[in-house]
């Protein structure tokens, strides 16, 4: 295989992986869903500054990429619950690696009670 062709295929794969977390909220929604299934309003409360439109858009985007499931539960009123698909579960290690890179190489240290904080990556 030509090296340039291999590099091109590599870049295409990376672009596809980055497409999943494009935008401001995708990373946070995936991180939240990695903790377990969530209802729409539950996510809105947990993501304090997100608008209804932004959350709706990011959920549709993630559903389109098949990393989350949308399950409608026939209650009154209707309940909608979101969870990670197998594909979404496999994305979690990617997010952890991104966090580790940011902790090691980011310009802004995480501060907790005025001290630098490095979170555990072995969860």
PDB file of C-alpha atoms in Angstrom:
ATOM      1  CA  UNK A   1       0.000   0.000   0.000  1.00  0.00           C
ATOM      2  CA  UNK A   2       1.257   3.433  -0.890  1.00  0.00           C
ATOM      3  CA  UNK A   3       2.249   5.420   2.231  1.00  0.00           C
ATOM      4  CA  UNK A   4       0.272   8.451   1.113  1.00  0.00           C
ATOM      5  CA  UNK A   5      -2.828   6.305   0.592  1.00  0.00           C
ATOM      6  CA  UNK A   6      -2.347   4.852   4.094  1.00  0.00           C
ATOM      7  CA  UNK A   7      -2.017   8.339   5.572  1.00  0.00           C
ATOM      8  CA  UNK A   8      -5.131   9.441   3.714  1.00  0.00           C
ATOM      9  CA  UNK A   9      -7.122   6.484   5.068  1.00  0.00           C
ATOM     10  CA  UNK A  10      -5.828   7.220   8.562  1.00  0.00           C
ATOM     11  CA  UNK A  11      -6.950  10.850   8.326  1.00  0.00           C
ATOM     12  CA  UNK A  12     -10.377   9.792   7.078  1.00  0.00           C
ATOM     13  CA  UNK A  13     -10.792   7.497  10.099  1.00  0.00           C
ATOM     14  CA  UNK A  14      -9.712  10.230  12.499  1.00  0.00           C
ATOM     15  CA  UNK A  15     -12.087  12.702  10.845  1.00  0.00           C
ATOM     16  CA  UNK A  16     -14.950  10.214  11.316  1.00  0.00           C
ATOM     17  CA  UNK A  17     -14.094   9.812  15.007  1.00  0.00           C
ATOM     18  CA  UNK A  18     -13.947  13.581  15.501  1.00  0.00           C
ATOM     19  CA  UNK A  19     -17.259  14.073  13.687  1.00  0.00           C
ATOM     20  CA  UNK A  20     -19.006  12.278  16.562  1.00  0.00           C
ATOM     21  CA  UNK A  21     -17.867  14.855  19.131  1.00  0.00           C
ATOM     22  CA  UNK A  22     -18.097  17.971  16.984  1.00  0.00           C
ATOM     23  CA  UNK A  23     -19.814  20.887  18.606  1.00  0.00           C
ATOM     24  CA  UNK A  24     -19.871  22.218  22.110  1.00  0.00           C
ATOM     25  CA  UNK A  25     -22.080  19.652  23.826  1.00  0.00           C
ATOM     26  CA  UNK A  26     -21.463  16.218  22.255  1.00  0.00           C
ATOM     27  CA  UNK A  27     -18.536  15.389  24.498  1.00  0.00           C
ATOM     28  CA  UNK A  28     -20.484  16.348  27.631  1.00  0.00           C
ATOM     29  CA  UNK A  29     -23.603  14.407  26.607  1.00  0.00           C
ATOM     30  CA  UNK A  30     -21.535  11.290  25.857  1.00  0.00           C
ATOM     31  CA  UNK A  31     -19.725  11.650  29.177  1.00  0.00           C
ATOM     32  CA  UNK A  32     -23.034  11.991  30.997  1.00  0.00           C
ATOM     33  CA  UNK A  33     -24.528   8.958  29.244  1.00  0.00           C
ATOM     34  CA  UNK A  34     -21.427   6.926  30.092  1.00  0.00           C
ATOM     35  CA  UNK A  35     -22.718   7.049  33.681  1.00  0.00           C
ATOM     36  CA  UNK A  36     -25.996   5.397  32.638  1.00  0.00           C
ATOM     37  CA  UNK A  37     -29.277   6.063  30.825  1.00  0.00           C
ATOM     38  CA  UNK A  38     -30.760   9.546  31.184  1.00  0.00           C
ATOM     39  CA  UNK A  39     -34.073  11.186  30.410  1.00  0.00           C
ATOM     40  CA  UNK A  40     -34.140  14.434  28.417  1.00  0.00           C
ATOM     41  CA  UNK A  41     -34.990  16.735  31.333  1.00  0.00           C
ATOM     42  CA  UNK A  42     -32.554  14.898  33.581  1.00  0.00           C
ATOM     43  CA  UNK A  43     -29.792  15.714  31.068  1.00  0.00           C
ATOM     44  CA  UNK A  44     -30.957  19.325  30.830  1.00  0.00           C
ATOM     45  CA  UNK A  45     -30.620  19.682  34.597  1.00  0.00           C
ATOM     46  CA  UNK A  46     -27.202  18.005  34.635  1.00  0.00           C
ATOM     47  CA  UNK A  47     -25.955  20.180  31.752  1.00  0.00           C
ATOM     48  CA  UNK A  48     -27.014  23.426  33.402  1.00  0.00           C
ATOM     49  CA  UNK A  49     -26.339  25.892  30.583  1.00  0.00           C
ATOM     50  CA  UNK A  50     -27.713  23.909  27.633  1.00  0.00           C
ATOM     51  CA  UNK A  51     -30.811  25.121  25.805  1.00  0.00           C
ATOM     52  CA  UNK A  52     -33.622  22.761  24.794  1.00  0.00           C
ATOM     53  CA  UNK A  53     -32.747  23.319  21.130  1.00  0.00           C
ATOM     54  CA  UNK A  54     -29.038  22.611  21.638  1.00  0.00           C
ATOM     55  CA  UNK A  55     -29.745  19.427  23.594  1.00  0.00           C
ATOM     56  CA  UNK A  56     -32.261  18.279  20.977  1.00  0.00           C
ATOM     57  CA  UNK A  57     -29.762  18.974  18.191  1.00  0.00           C
ATOM     58  CA  UNK A  58     -26.883  17.145  19.878  1.00  0.00           C
ATOM     59  CA  UNK A  59     -29.070  14.139  20.718  1.00  0.00           C
ATOM     60  CA  UNK A  60     -30.222  13.914  17.103  1.00  0.00           C
ATOM     61  CA  UNK A  61     -26.620  14.213  15.920  1.00  0.00           C
ATOM     62  CA  UNK A  62     -25.446  11.427  18.253  1.00  0.00           C
ATOM     63  CA  UNK A  63     -28.423   9.248  17.342  1.00  0.00           C
ATOM     64  CA  UNK A  64     -27.682   9.776  13.643  1.00  0.00           C
ATOM     65  CA  UNK A  65     -24.128   8.552  14.271  1.00  0.00           C
ATOM     66  CA  UNK A  66     -25.569   5.531  16.111  1.00  0.00           C
ATOM     67  CA  UNK A  67     -23.719   6.188  19.365  1.00  0.00           C
ATOM     68  CA  UNK A  68     -26.902   6.678  21.426  1.00  0.00           C
ATOM     69  CA  UNK A  69     -30.272   4.946  21.625  1.00  0.00           C
ATOM     70  CA  UNK A  70     -33.504   6.855  21.978  1.00  0.00           C
ATOM     71  CA  UNK A  71     -36.167   4.794  23.719  1.00  0.00           C
ATOM     72  CA  UNK A  72     -39.737   6.060  23.953  1.00  0.00           C
ATOM     73  CA  UNK A  73     -41.533   4.673  26.994  1.00  0.00           C
ATOM     74  CA  UNK A  74     -45.339   4.762  26.628  1.00  0.00           C
ATOM     75  CA  UNK A  75     -46.283   6.562  29.822  1.00  0.00           C
ATOM     76  CA  UNK A  76     -48.468   9.605  30.424  1.00  0.00           C
ATOM     77  CA  UNK A  77     -46.788  11.899  29.600  1.00  0.00           C
ATOM     78  CA  UNK A  78     -44.438  10.020  27.278  1.00  0.00           C
ATOM     79  CA  UNK A  79     -40.971   9.374  28.706  1.00  0.00           C
ATOM     80  CA  UNK A  80     -37.926   9.373  26.438  1.00  0.00           C
ATOM     81  CA  UNK A  81     -34.720   7.814  27.702  1.00  0.00           C
ATOM     82  CA  UNK A  82     -31.302   7.975  26.076  1.00  0.00           C
ATOM     83  CA  UNK A  83     -28.453   5.520  26.495  1.00  0.00           C
ATOM     84  CA  UNK A  84     -25.201   4.594  24.797  1.00  0.00           C
ATOM     85  CA  UNK A  85     -25.184   1.959  22.073  1.00  0.00           C
ATOM     86  CA  UNK A  86     -22.355  -0.566  21.851  1.00  0.00           C
ATOM     87  CA  UNK A  87     -20.709   1.834  19.402  1.00  0.00           C
ATOM     88  CA  UNK A  88     -21.126   4.641  21.963  1.00  0.00           C
ATOM     89  CA  UNK A  89     -19.654   2.482  24.739  1.00  0.00           C
ATOM     90  CA  UNK A  90     -16.585   1.889  22.576  1.00  0.00           C
ATOM     91  CA  UNK A  91     -16.144   5.664  22.258  1.00  0.00           C
ATOM     92  CA  UNK A  92     -15.650   6.128  26.025  1.00  0.00           C
ATOM     93  CA  UNK A  93     -11.961   5.056  25.977  1.00  0.00           C
ATOM     94  CA  UNK A  94     -11.396   7.644  23.232  1.00  0.00           C
ATOM     95  CA  UNK A  95     -12.866  10.322  25.519  1.00  0.00           C
ATOM     96  CA  UNK A  96     -10.690   9.124  28.394  1.00  0.00           C
ATOM     97  CA  UNK A  97      -7.589   9.377  26.208  1.00  0.00           C
ATOM     98  CA  UNK A  98      -8.596  12.897  25.189  1.00  0.00           C
ATOM     99  CA  UNK A  99      -8.995  13.801  28.864  1.00  0.00           C
ATOM    100  CA  UNK A 100      -5.575  12.332  29.682  1.00  0.00           C
ATOM    101  CA  UNK A 101      -3.982  14.275  26.842  1.00  0.00           C
ATOM    102  CA  UNK A 102      -5.660  17.466  28.046  1.00  0.00           C
ATOM    103  CA  UNK A 103      -4.486  16.870  31.608  1.00  0.00           C
ATOM    104  CA  UNK A 104      -0.917  16.228  30.498  1.00  0.00           C
ATOM    105  CA  UNK A 105      -0.595  18.842  27.790  1.00  0.00           C
ATOM    106  CA  UNK A 106      -3.374  21.369  28.317  1.00  0.00           C
ATOM    107  CA  UNK A 107      -2.429  24.907  29.210  1.00  0.00           C
ATOM    108  CA  UNK A 108      -5.024  25.259  31.959  1.00  0.00           C
ATOM    109  CA  UNK A 109      -4.509  23.024  35.010  1.00  0.00           C
ATOM    110  CA  UNK A 110      -7.629  21.807  36.753  1.00  0.00           C
ATOM    111  CA  UNK A 111      -7.954  23.471  40.132  1.00  0.00           C
ATOM    112  CA  UNK A 112      -9.902  22.092  43.078  1.00  0.00           C
ATOM    113  CA  UNK A 113      -9.844  24.148  46.267  1.00  0.00           C
ATOM    114  CA  UNK A 114      -7.001  26.210  44.838  1.00  0.00           C
ATOM    115  CA  UNK A 115      -4.768  23.185  44.194  1.00  0.00           C
ATOM    116  CA  UNK A 116      -3.955  21.541  40.868  1.00  0.00           C
ATOM    117  CA  UNK A 117      -6.070  18.426  40.337  1.00  0.00           C
ATOM    118  CA  UNK A 118      -5.400  15.455  38.062  1.00  0.00           C
ATOM    119  CA  UNK A 119      -8.379  13.127  37.818  1.00  0.00           C
ATOM    120  CA  UNK A 120      -8.065   9.364  37.716  1.00  0.00           C
ATOM    121  CA  UNK A 121      -8.054   7.783  34.242  1.00  0.00           C
ATOM    122  CA  UNK A 122      -8.457   4.182  35.386  1.00  0.00           C
ATOM    123  CA  UNK A 123     -12.233   4.161  35.751  1.00  0.00           C
TER     124      UNK A 123
END
